[in-house]
mmCIF file of C-alpha atoms in Angstrom:
data_model
loop_
_atom_site.group_PDB
_atom_site.id
_atom_site.type_symbol
_atom_site.label_atom_id
_atom_site.label_comp_id
_atom_site.label_asym_id
_atom_site.label_seq_id
_atom_site.Cartn_x
_atom_site.Cartn_y
_atom_site.Cartn_z
ATOM 1 C CA MET Q 1 31.170 61.039 35.262
ATOM 2 C CA LEU Q 2 28.620 62.010 37.901
ATOM 3 C CA ASN Q 3 29.131 65.207 39.919
ATOM 4 C CA LEU Q 4 28.309 63.994 43.433
ATOM 5 C CA LEU Q 5 27.925 66.439 46.316
ATOM 6 C CA LEU Q 6 29.001 64.899 49.635
ATOM 7 C CA ILE Q 7 27.684 66.881 52.613
ATOM 8 C CA PHE Q 8 29.282 66.395 56.035
ATOM 9 C CA GLY Q 9 29.575 67.977 59.493
ATOM 10 C CA GLY Q 10 26.524 69.875 60.678
ATOM 11 C CA CYS Q 11 25.106 71.798 63.641
ATOM 12 C CA SER Q 12 24.528 68.684 65.705
ATOM 13 C CA PRO Q 13 25.943 66.871 68.729
ATOM 14 C CA GLU Q 14 26.762 64.151 66.194
ATOM 15 C CA TYR Q 15 29.114 66.378 64.179
ATOM 16 C CA ALA Q 16 32.155 64.211 64.997
ATOM 17 C CA VAL Q 17 30.331 61.032 63.961
ATOM 18 C CA SER Q 18 29.484 62.640 60.612
ATOM 19 C CA LEU Q 19 33.155 63.378 59.937
ATOM 20 C CA GLN Q 20 34.057 59.721 60.419
ATOM 21 C CA SER Q 21 31.173 58.489 58.253
ATOM 22 C CA ALA Q 22 31.770 60.998 55.456
ATOM 23 C CA SER Q 23 35.498 60.292 55.239
ATOM 24 C CA ALA Q 24 34.794 56.555 55.006
ATOM 25 C CA VAL Q 25 32.222 57.136 52.250
ATOM 26 C CA ALA Q 26 34.600 59.395 50.323
ATOM 27 C CA ARG Q 27 37.278 56.710 50.349
ATOM 28 C CA GLN Q 28 34.883 54.019 49.126
ATOM 29 C CA LEU Q 29 33.373 55.944 46.194
ATOM 30 C CA ASP Q 30 34.779 54.871 42.845
ATOM 31 C CA PRO Q 31 36.785 57.839 41.455
ATOM 32 C CA ALA Q 32 36.232 56.516 37.940
ATOM 33 C CA LYS Q 33 32.482 57.018 38.346
ATOM 34 C CA TYR Q 34 32.163 60.098 40.550
ATOM 35 C CA ASN Q 35 33.595 63.590 40.584
ATOM 36 C CA LEU Q 36 33.362 64.214 44.319
ATOM 37 C CA ILE Q 37 32.421 67.729 45.449
ATOM 38 C CA MET Q 38 32.666 68.148 49.218
ATOM 39 C CA LEU Q 39 30.460 70.519 51.202
ATOM 40 C CA GLY Q 40 31.289 70.882 54.895
ATOM 41 C CA ILE Q 41 29.006 72.440 57.496
ATOM 42 C CA SER Q 42 30.746 73.710 60.624
ATOM 43 C CA GLN Q 43 29.230 73.298 64.068
ATOM 44 C CA GLN Q 44 28.456 77.021 63.948
ATOM 45 C CA GLY Q 45 26.447 76.548 60.746
ATOM 46 C CA ARG Q 46 28.896 77.902 58.179
ATOM 47 C CA TRP Q 47 28.825 76.178 54.796
ATOM 48 C CA TYR Q 48 32.077 75.657 52.875
ATOM 49 C CA HIS Q 49 33.206 73.994 49.691
ATOM 50 C CA PHE Q 50 36.123 71.921 50.986
ATOM 51 C CA HIS Q 51 38.867 71.068 48.482
ATOM 52 C CA GLY Q 52 41.457 69.459 50.722
ATOM 53 C CA ASP Q 53 42.277 65.832 51.523
ATOM 54 C CA VAL Q 54 39.753 63.419 52.976
ATOM 55 C CA SER Q 55 42.084 62.696 55.895
ATOM 56 C CA GLN Q 56 41.564 66.292 57.056
ATOM 57 C CA ILE Q 57 37.829 65.640 57.396
ATOM 58 C CA GLU Q 58 38.504 62.582 59.518
ATOM 59 C CA ALA Q 59 40.925 64.541 61.729
ATOM 60 C CA ASP Q 60 38.551 67.551 61.954
ATOM 61 C CA SER Q 61 41.266 69.792 60.534
ATOM 62 C CA TRP Q 62 39.346 70.623 57.367
ATOM 63 C CA GLN Q 63 38.298 74.172 58.353
ATOM 64 C CA GLN Q 64 41.367 75.982 57.029
ATOM 65 C CA PRO Q 65 40.894 79.207 55.034
ATOM 66 C CA GLN Q 66 43.073 78.035 52.150
ATOM 67 C CA LEU Q 67 40.997 74.839 51.832
ATOM 68 C CA CYS Q 68 37.511 76.278 52.265
ATOM 69 C CA THR Q 69 35.367 78.590 50.157
ATOM 70 C CA PRO Q 70 32.026 79.826 51.506
ATOM 71 C CA ALA Q 71 29.284 78.129 49.536
ATOM 72 C CA ALA Q 72 25.541 77.660 49.254
ATOM 73 C CA ILE Q 73 23.150 75.317 47.476
ATOM 74 C CA TRP Q 74 21.990 77.079 44.298
ATOM 75 C CA PRO Q 75 18.154 77.007 44.350
ATOM 76 C CA GLU Q 76 17.602 77.229 40.587
ATOM 77 C CA ARG Q 77 16.066 73.869 39.654
ATOM 78 C CA SER Q 78 17.028 74.151 35.983
ATOM 79 C CA GLN Q 79 20.701 74.451 36.886
ATOM 80 C CA PRO Q 80 21.318 72.647 40.211
ATOM 81 C CA GLY Q 81 24.704 73.164 41.749
ATOM 82 C CA LEU Q 82 26.903 74.510 44.502
ATOM 83 C CA LEU Q 83 27.458 78.274 44.423
ATOM 84 C CA LEU Q 84 30.968 79.293 45.510
ATOM 85 C CA LEU Q 85 31.107 82.672 47.252
ATOM 86 C CA PRO Q 86 34.699 83.973 47.343
ATOM 87 C CA ALA Q 87 35.633 86.244 50.228
ATOM 88 C CA ASP Q 88 37.092 88.780 47.806
ATOM 89 C CA ALA Q 89 34.159 90.846 46.525
ATOM 90 C CA LYS Q 90 36.096 91.550 43.312
ATOM 91 C CA CYS Q 91 35.953 87.865 42.390
ATOM 92 C CA ALA Q 92 32.788 86.581 40.772
ATOM 93 C CA ALA Q 93 30.755 83.795 42.303
ATOM 94 C CA ARG Q 94 31.101 80.469 40.524
ATOM 95 C CA LEU Q 95 28.624 77.621 40.116
ATOM 96 C CA LEU Q 96 29.760 74.003 40.329
ATOM 97 C CA PRO Q 97 27.199 71.762 38.573
ATOM 98 C CA VAL Q 98 25.874 68.944 40.759
ATOM 99 C CA ASP Q 99 24.030 65.824 39.571
ATOM 100 C CA ALA Q 100 23.124 64.304 42.959
ATOM 101 C CA ALA Q 101 23.637 64.998 46.658
ATOM 102 C CA LEU Q 102 24.677 62.530 49.368
ATOM 103 C CA PRO Q 103 24.158 64.008 52.850
ATOM 104 C CA VAL Q 104 26.189 62.115 55.456
ATOM 105 C CA LEU Q 105 24.826 64.084 58.391
ATOM 106 C CA HIS Q 106 23.627 62.579 61.657
ATOM 107 C CA GLY Q 107 21.021 63.896 64.080
ATOM 108 C CA GLN Q 108 19.406 67.295 64.243
ATOM 109 C CA ASN Q 109 19.872 69.854 61.459
ATOM 110 C CA GLY Q 110 20.896 67.197 58.981
ATOM 111 C CA GLU Q 111 19.032 63.912 59.367
ATOM 112 C CA ASP Q 112 15.688 65.456 60.339
ATOM 113 C CA GLY Q 113 14.468 66.717 56.955
ATOM 114 C CA THR Q 114 15.954 70.206 57.124
ATOM 115 C CA VAL Q 115 18.803 69.671 54.643
ATOM 116 C CA GLN Q 116 16.686 67.208 52.655
ATOM 117 C CA GLY Q 117 14.072 69.923 52.098
ATOM 118 C CA LEU Q 118 16.720 72.320 50.805
ATOM 119 C CA LEU Q 119 18.061 69.724 48.369
ATOM 120 C CA GLU Q 120 14.603 68.792 47.122
ATOM 121 C CA LEU Q 121 13.707 72.460 46.680
ATOM 122 C CA ALA Q 122 16.821 72.860 44.539
ATOM 123 C CA GLY Q 123 15.822 69.852 42.417
ATOM 124 C CA LEU Q 124 18.830 67.760 43.387
ATOM 125 C CA PRO Q 125 18.426 63.960 43.404
ATOM 126 C CA LEU Q 126 18.851 62.928 47.019
ATOM 127 C CA VAL Q 127 20.833 59.835 47.988
ATOM 128 C CA GLY Q 128 18.713 58.954 51.002
ATOM 129 C CA CYS Q 129 15.276 59.455 52.463
ATOM 130 C CA GLY Q 130 13.283 62.535 51.507
ATOM 131 C CA THR Q 131 12.094 65.440 53.612
ATOM 132 C CA LEU Q 132 8.950 63.902 55.091
ATOM 133 C CA ALA Q 133 10.405 60.477 55.874
ATOM 134 C CA SER Q 134 13.501 62.053 57.431
ATOM 135 C CA ALA Q 135 11.366 64.269 59.687
ATOM 136 C CA LEU Q 136 9.028 61.430 60.669
ATOM 137 C CA CYS Q 137 11.795 58.965 61.468
ATOM 138 C CA MET Q 138 13.602 61.539 63.597
ATOM 139 C CA ASP Q 139 10.412 62.169 65.589
ATOM 140 C CA LYS Q 140 10.117 59.166 67.899
ATOM 141 C CA VAL Q 141 6.487 59.864 68.839
ATOM 142 C CA ARG Q 142 5.171 60.083 65.282
ATOM 143 C CA ALA Q 143 7.355 57.190 64.127
ATOM 144 C CA HIS Q 144 5.834 55.029 66.884
ATOM 145 C CA GLN Q 145 2.341 56.087 65.869
ATOM 146 C CA LEU Q 146 2.877 55.275 62.187
ATOM 147 C CA ALA Q 147 4.514 51.930 62.943
ATOM 148 C CA ALA Q 148 1.544 51.019 65.145
ATOM 149 C CA ALA Q 149 -0.877 52.079 62.397
ATOM 150 C CA ALA Q 150 0.971 49.694 60.058
ATOM 151 C CA GLY Q 151 0.268 46.815 62.426
ATOM 152 C CA VAL Q 152 3.667 46.643 64.102
ATOM 153 C CA ALA Q 153 3.808 46.299 67.883
ATOM 154 C CA VAL Q 154 5.326 49.329 69.644
ATOM 155 C CA PRO Q 155 6.382 49.747 73.276
ATOM 156 C CA GLU Q 156 3.904 51.673 75.414
ATOM 157 C CA PHE Q 157 4.924 55.323 75.417
ATOM 158 C CA ALA Q 158 3.904 58.842 76.402
ATOM 159 C CA ARG Q 159 5.026 62.265 75.244
ATOM 160 C CA ILE Q 160 5.754 65.159 77.571
ATOM 161 C CA ASP Q 161 7.234 68.638 77.091
ATOM 162 C CA ARG Q 162 8.753 71.336 79.266
ATOM 163 C CA LYS Q 163 5.291 72.523 80.304
ATOM 164 C CA THR Q 164 4.284 69.114 81.656
ATOM 165 C CA ALA Q 165 3.972 69.205 85.439
ATOM 166 C CA ALA Q 166 6.290 66.945 87.420
ATOM 167 C CA ALA Q 167 3.290 65.169 88.935
ATOM 168 C CA GLU Q 168 1.850 64.440 85.485
ATOM 169 C CA ALA Q 169 5.192 63.114 84.241
ATOM 170 C CA ALA Q 170 5.394 60.858 87.293
ATOM 171 C CA ARG Q 171 1.827 59.629 86.696
ATOM 172 C CA LEU Q 172 2.585 58.772 83.065
ATOM 173 C CA ALA Q 173 5.735 56.936 84.084
ATOM 174 C CA GLU Q 174 3.804 54.874 86.626
ATOM 175 C CA ARG Q 175 1.215 54.013 83.977
ATOM 176 C CA ILE Q 176 3.951 52.731 81.641
ATOM 177 C CA GLY Q 177 5.721 50.867 84.434
ATOM 178 C CA TRP Q 178 9.320 50.229 85.394
ATOM 179 C CA PRO Q 179 11.879 49.923 83.931
ATOM 180 C CA LEU Q 180 11.403 52.528 81.249
ATOM 181 C CA PHE Q 181 13.425 54.782 78.987
ATOM 182 C CA VAL Q 182 13.459 58.572 78.843
ATOM 183 C CA LYS Q 183 14.483 59.868 75.416
ATOM 184 C CA PRO Q 184 14.564 63.200 73.577
ATOM 185 C CA VAL Q 185 11.911 62.985 70.860
ATOM 186 C CA ARG Q 186 14.313 64.226 68.173
ATOM 187 C CA ALA Q 187 17.934 63.205 68.762
ATOM 188 C CA GLY Q 188 20.258 60.412 67.705
ATOM 189 C CA SER Q 189 23.237 58.333 68.866
ATOM 190 C CA SER Q 190 21.515 57.829 72.243
ATOM 191 C CA PHE Q 191 22.222 61.405 73.338
ATOM 192 C CA GLY Q 192 20.108 62.309 76.365
ATOM 193 C CA ILE Q 193 18.715 58.780 76.810
ATOM 194 C CA SER Q 194 18.406 57.192 80.260
ATOM 195 C CA ARG Q 195 17.141 53.806 81.418
ATOM 196 C CA LEU Q 196 15.239 54.159 84.690
ATOM 197 C CA SER Q 197 14.438 51.465 87.222
ATOM 198 C CA ASN Q 198 12.542 53.556 89.778
ATOM 199 C CA PRO Q 199 10.659 56.894 90.157
ATOM 200 C CA ALA Q 200 13.504 58.607 92.016
ATOM 201 C CA GLU Q 201 15.567 58.663 88.819
ATOM 202 C CA LEU Q 202 12.930 60.454 86.737
ATOM 203 C CA PRO Q 203 13.719 64.161 87.449
ATOM 204 C CA ALA Q 204 17.409 63.853 86.545
ATOM 205 C CA ALA Q 205 16.616 61.813 83.426
ATOM 206 C CA LEU Q 206 14.126 64.422 82.209
ATOM 207 C CA GLN Q 207 16.636 67.181 82.768
ATOM 208 C CA ALA Q 208 19.244 65.278 80.716
ATOM 209 C CA ALA Q 209 16.799 64.639 77.866
ATOM 210 C CA PHE Q 210 15.583 68.243 77.690
ATOM 211 C CA VAL Q 211 19.153 69.338 76.915
ATOM 212 C CA TYR Q 212 18.636 67.898 73.410
ATOM 213 C CA ASP Q 213 14.984 68.621 72.661
ATOM 214 C CA ASP Q 214 11.901 70.415 73.958
ATOM 215 C CA GLU Q 215 9.894 67.194 73.849
ATOM 216 C CA VAL Q 216 10.596 63.902 75.587
ATOM 217 C CA ILE Q 217 9.194 60.413 75.186
ATOM 218 C CA LEU Q 218 8.716 57.979 78.058
ATOM 219 C CA GLU Q 219 8.955 54.459 76.642
ATOM 220 C CA ALA Q 220 8.503 51.029 78.200
ATOM 221 C CA ALA Q 221 11.627 48.867 78.241
ATOM 222 C CA VAL Q 222 11.054 45.774 76.100
ATOM 223 C CA ALA Q 223 12.561 42.578 77.459
ATOM 224 C CA GLY Q 224 14.650 40.994 74.739
ATOM 225 C CA VAL Q 225 17.391 41.859 72.246
ATOM 226 C CA GLU Q 226 17.774 44.657 69.729
ATOM 227 C CA ILE Q 227 17.826 43.575 66.094
ATOM 228 C CA GLY Q 228 18.797 45.788 63.164
ATOM 229 C CA CYS Q 229 17.953 45.435 59.491
ATOM 230 C CA ALA Q 230 19.575 47.355 56.619
ATOM 231 C CA VAL Q 231 16.987 48.130 53.931
ATOM 232 C CA MET Q 232 17.510 49.637 50.474
ATOM 233 C CA GLY Q 233 14.961 50.438 47.782
ATOM 234 C CA ASN Q 234 12.168 52.756 46.700
ATOM 235 C CA PRO Q 235 8.412 52.730 47.442
ATOM 236 C CA ALA Q 236 7.543 52.094 43.794
ATOM 237 C CA ASP Q 237 9.073 48.612 43.992
ATOM 238 C CA PRO Q 238 8.204 47.069 47.385
ATOM 239 C CA ALA Q 239 8.956 43.584 46.050
ATOM 240 C CA GLY Q 240 12.439 44.773 45.117
ATOM 241 C CA LEU Q 241 13.479 45.995 48.554
ATOM 242 C CA ILE Q 242 16.949 44.774 49.486
ATOM 243 C CA THR Q 243 17.735 43.672 53.040
ATOM 244 C CA GLY Q 244 21.105 42.901 54.521
ATOM 245 C CA GLU Q 245 21.707 40.187 57.059
ATOM 246 C CA LEU Q 246 20.189 41.037 60.420
ATOM 247 C CA ASP Q 247 22.434 42.094 63.255
ATOM 248 C CA GLU Q 248 21.935 41.511 66.971
ATOM 249 C CA ILE Q 249 23.219 43.646 69.814
ATOM 250 C CA GLU Q 250 24.410 41.607 72.775
ATOM 251 C CA LEU Q 251 24.484 43.658 75.963
ATOM 252 C CA PRO Q 252 26.145 42.795 79.258
ATOM 253 C CA LYS Q 253 24.011 40.905 81.741
ATOM 254 C CA GLU Q 254 23.426 43.881 84.041
ATOM 255 C CA GLN Q 255 19.703 44.639 84.151
ATOM 256 C CA ASP Q 256 20.113 48.394 83.669
ATOM 257 C CA SER Q 257 22.404 48.233 80.619
ATOM 258 C CA PHE Q 258 21.475 49.589 77.196
ATOM 259 C CA PHE Q 259 23.228 50.428 73.936
ATOM 260 C CA ASP Q 260 24.240 53.981 74.829
ATOM 261 C CA PHE Q 261 26.562 56.381 72.992
ATOM 262 C CA HIS Q 262 29.695 54.985 74.647
ATOM 263 C CA GLU Q 263 28.857 51.391 73.752
ATOM 264 C CA LYS Q 264 27.829 52.261 70.193
ATOM 265 C CA TYR Q 265 31.272 53.609 69.400
ATOM 266 C CA THR Q 266 33.501 51.461 71.618
ATOM 267 C CA LEU Q 267 31.704 48.094 72.105
ATOM 268 C CA GLU Q 268 33.530 48.032 75.427
ATOM 269 C CA SER Q 269 31.166 45.582 77.134
ATOM 270 C CA SER Q 270 28.736 44.703 74.340
ATOM 271 C CA ALA Q 271 28.969 42.855 71.035
ATOM 272 C CA ILE Q 272 27.255 42.903 67.639
ATOM 273 C CA HIS Q 273 26.507 39.594 65.942
ATOM 274 C CA VAL Q 274 26.058 39.484 62.152
ATOM 275 C CA PRO Q 275 24.018 37.504 61.260
ATOM 276 C CA ALA Q 276 21.732 37.708 64.283
ATOM 277 C CA ARG Q 277 21.452 34.507 66.321
ATOM 278 C CA VAL Q 278 17.894 33.658 65.235
ATOM 279 C CA ASP Q 279 16.428 30.816 63.195
ATOM 280 C CA ALA Q 280 15.440 31.171 59.545
ATOM 281 C CA ASP Q 281 11.729 31.657 60.215
ATOM 282 C CA CYS Q 282 12.353 34.377 62.804
ATOM 283 C CA ALA Q 283 14.836 36.098 60.473
ATOM 284 C CA TRP Q 284 12.233 36.128 57.700
ATOM 285 C CA ARG Q 285 9.614 37.660 60.036
ATOM 286 C CA LEU Q 286 12.054 40.318 61.199
ATOM 287 C CA LYS Q 287 13.008 41.281 57.634
ATOM 288 C CA GLN Q 288 9.362 41.428 56.583
ATOM 289 C CA THR Q 289 8.581 43.653 59.570
ATOM 290 C CA ALA Q 290 11.535 45.912 58.777
ATOM 291 C CA CYS Q 291 10.292 46.343 55.196
ATOM 292 C CA ARG Q 292 6.771 47.112 56.446
ATOM 293 C CA ILE Q 293 8.148 49.808 58.770
ATOM 294 C CA TYR Q 294 10.361 51.198 55.975
ATOM 295 C CA GLN Q 295 7.325 51.579 53.723
ATOM 296 C CA ALA Q 296 5.000 52.900 56.440
ATOM 297 C CA LEU Q 297 7.399 55.752 57.180
ATOM 298 C CA GLY Q 298 7.892 56.574 53.497
ATOM 299 C CA CYS Q 299 11.588 55.716 53.379
ATOM 300 C CA GLN Q 300 13.467 55.611 50.110
ATOM 301 C CA VAL Q 301 16.959 54.685 48.916
ATOM 302 C CA LEU Q 302 18.211 53.411 52.300
ATOM 303 C CA ALA Q 303 17.632 53.283 56.049
ATOM 304 C CA ARG Q 304 18.413 51.080 59.038
ATOM 305 C CA VAL Q 305 15.358 49.722 60.839
ATOM 306 C CA ASP Q 306 15.864 48.777 64.497
ATOM 307 C CA MET Q 307 13.506 46.421 66.333
ATOM 308 C CA PHE Q 308 13.253 44.475 69.574
ATOM 309 C CA LEU Q 309 12.797 40.699 69.677
ATOM 310 C CA THR Q 310 11.347 39.285 72.899
ATOM 311 C CA PRO Q 311 12.123 35.793 74.281
ATOM 312 C CA GLN Q 312 8.592 34.824 73.150
ATOM 313 C CA GLY Q 313 9.403 35.767 69.553
ATOM 314 C CA GLU Q 314 7.388 39.015 69.512
ATOM 315 C CA ILE Q 315 8.737 41.839 67.344
ATOM 316 C CA TYR Q 316 8.518 45.460 68.530
ATOM 317 C CA PHE Q 317 9.397 48.674 66.710
ATOM 318 C CA ASN Q 318 12.343 50.636 68.080
ATOM 319 C CA GLU Q 319 13.401 53.317 65.564
ATOM 320 C CA VAL Q 320 14.545 54.042 62.012
ATOM 321 C CA ASN Q 321 17.851 55.721 61.172
ATOM 322 C CA THR Q 322 17.598 57.427 57.785
ATOM 323 C CA ILE Q 323 21.338 58.219 57.698
ATOM 324 C CA PRO Q 324 22.936 55.362 59.618
ATOM 325 C CA GLY Q 325 26.611 55.256 60.485
ATOM 326 C CA PHE Q 326 28.756 54.794 57.400
ATOM 327 C CA THR Q 327 32.205 53.869 58.610
ATOM 328 C CA ALA Q 328 33.584 50.524 57.448
ATOM 329 C CA HIS Q 329 32.752 49.135 60.902
ATOM 330 C CA SER Q 330 29.252 50.622 61.154
ATOM 331 C CA ARG Q 331 26.206 48.390 61.377
ATOM 332 C CA PHE Q 332 24.578 49.280 58.041
ATOM 333 C CA PRO Q 333 27.521 48.417 55.745
ATOM 334 C CA GLN Q 334 28.374 45.388 57.891
ATOM 335 C CA MET Q 335 24.862 43.959 57.465
ATOM 336 C CA LEU Q 336 24.966 44.423 53.698
ATOM 337 C CA GLN Q 337 28.502 43.072 53.496
ATOM 338 C CA ALA Q 338 27.256 39.897 55.204
ATOM 339 C CA ALA Q 339 24.653 39.665 52.432
ATOM 340 C CA GLY Q 340 27.314 39.941 49.715
ATOM 341 C CA TRP Q 341 27.485 43.694 49.092
ATOM 342 C CA SER Q 342 30.793 45.523 49.330
ATOM 343 C CA PHE Q 343 30.831 49.058 50.726
ATOM 344 C CA THR Q 344 31.495 50.442 47.238
ATOM 345 C CA GLN Q 345 28.691 48.367 45.716
ATOM 346 C CA LEU Q 346 26.102 49.523 48.243
ATOM 347 C CA LEU Q 347 27.058 53.153 47.595
ATOM 348 C CA ASP Q 348 26.712 52.589 43.842
ATOM 349 C CA LYS Q 349 23.282 51.026 44.408
ATOM 350 C CA ALA Q 350 22.133 53.888 46.661
ATOM 351 C CA ILE Q 351 23.154 56.448 44.035
ATOM 352 C CA GLU Q 352 21.425 54.420 41.325
ATOM 353 C CA LEU Q 353 18.207 54.393 43.381
ATOM 354 C CA ALA Q 354 18.465 58.148 43.971
ATOM 355 C CA LEU Q 355 18.779 58.820 40.252
ATOM 356 C CA GLN Q 356 15.567 57.008 39.409
ATOM 357 C CA PRO Q 357 12.904 59.493 38.260
ATOM 358 C CA ARG Q 358 10.843 60.747 41.209
ATOM 359 C CA GLU Q 359 7.639 59.308 39.796
ATOM 360 C CA ALA Q 360 9.355 55.918 39.536
ATOM 361 C CA GLN Q 361 10.537 56.182 43.138
ATOM 362 C CA ASN Q 362 7.101 56.958 44.548
ATOM 363 C CA ALA Q 363 4.677 55.360 42.097
#
């Protein structure tokens, strides 16, 4: 039986989303195959071995003293594990052996390469993208640059920071044209994102974006629909990459609408179509483009690649989520389910890919 470390929570605005994803994953893992070890990270950055019920993660009632033991990743590569640190100094620390780690963390301080670097340093097989790919995919500017270098069309964009003068920001926005998006460079779940239709909206949008990051990207709005593609596999076997059915986000007809945080988790006025409403040739082109992006950014094991499809059939890069939502209703498992993979099967496959020798993953 495999000792699998499931990491959830995190110091991120997406903490609550992680709890929902992690509890869904825990319920879908086959208990006959995996000895599940749960590691929770509070919003304050405290790390605990949690030994309660999965329902308490979902309800955010897991941080109870009797259910939590302070813990840390043991950095000794020859004996990877989770070190339990009892509050009573008279009790000895104890090491729980770990065979692989599955971080179900969203956004900053979890999806951006920080936790991935710690796990790789400790020699733990990582169920997901590695340190570099996680950092690159979280950074919208560098992800755009690498996608463009791989021959994928990207929306026109510009980067600014807190030192950028208001006049310069306005000039860059005018160069890109209206409408445009203002986004934090490193944030997820559409936090801090605004869609602007005129220059008067720019100052407030920048202020909202800078709440989440010190850098902001101005990005042209692409006319068309957003298409997602679930991809699984390792760089050593590009021909063996697995793609789910494409999904398509249908937004309301209002010109200023976009798939913001509220819509992502309520679908109040939008809809997701799986499979996407495109013909076979267009679907093939979209999947090929998603795989090219996945490889260009160095992804491994799994990621969700998001693109734009224009009415003229042009494909544009949007972003890559290295730890996509993992509830039963999330886009990634839904796309793979439409392609014949159950939630449990896709988790088994992801763990199998993670356990491949590193040289086999990256050859």
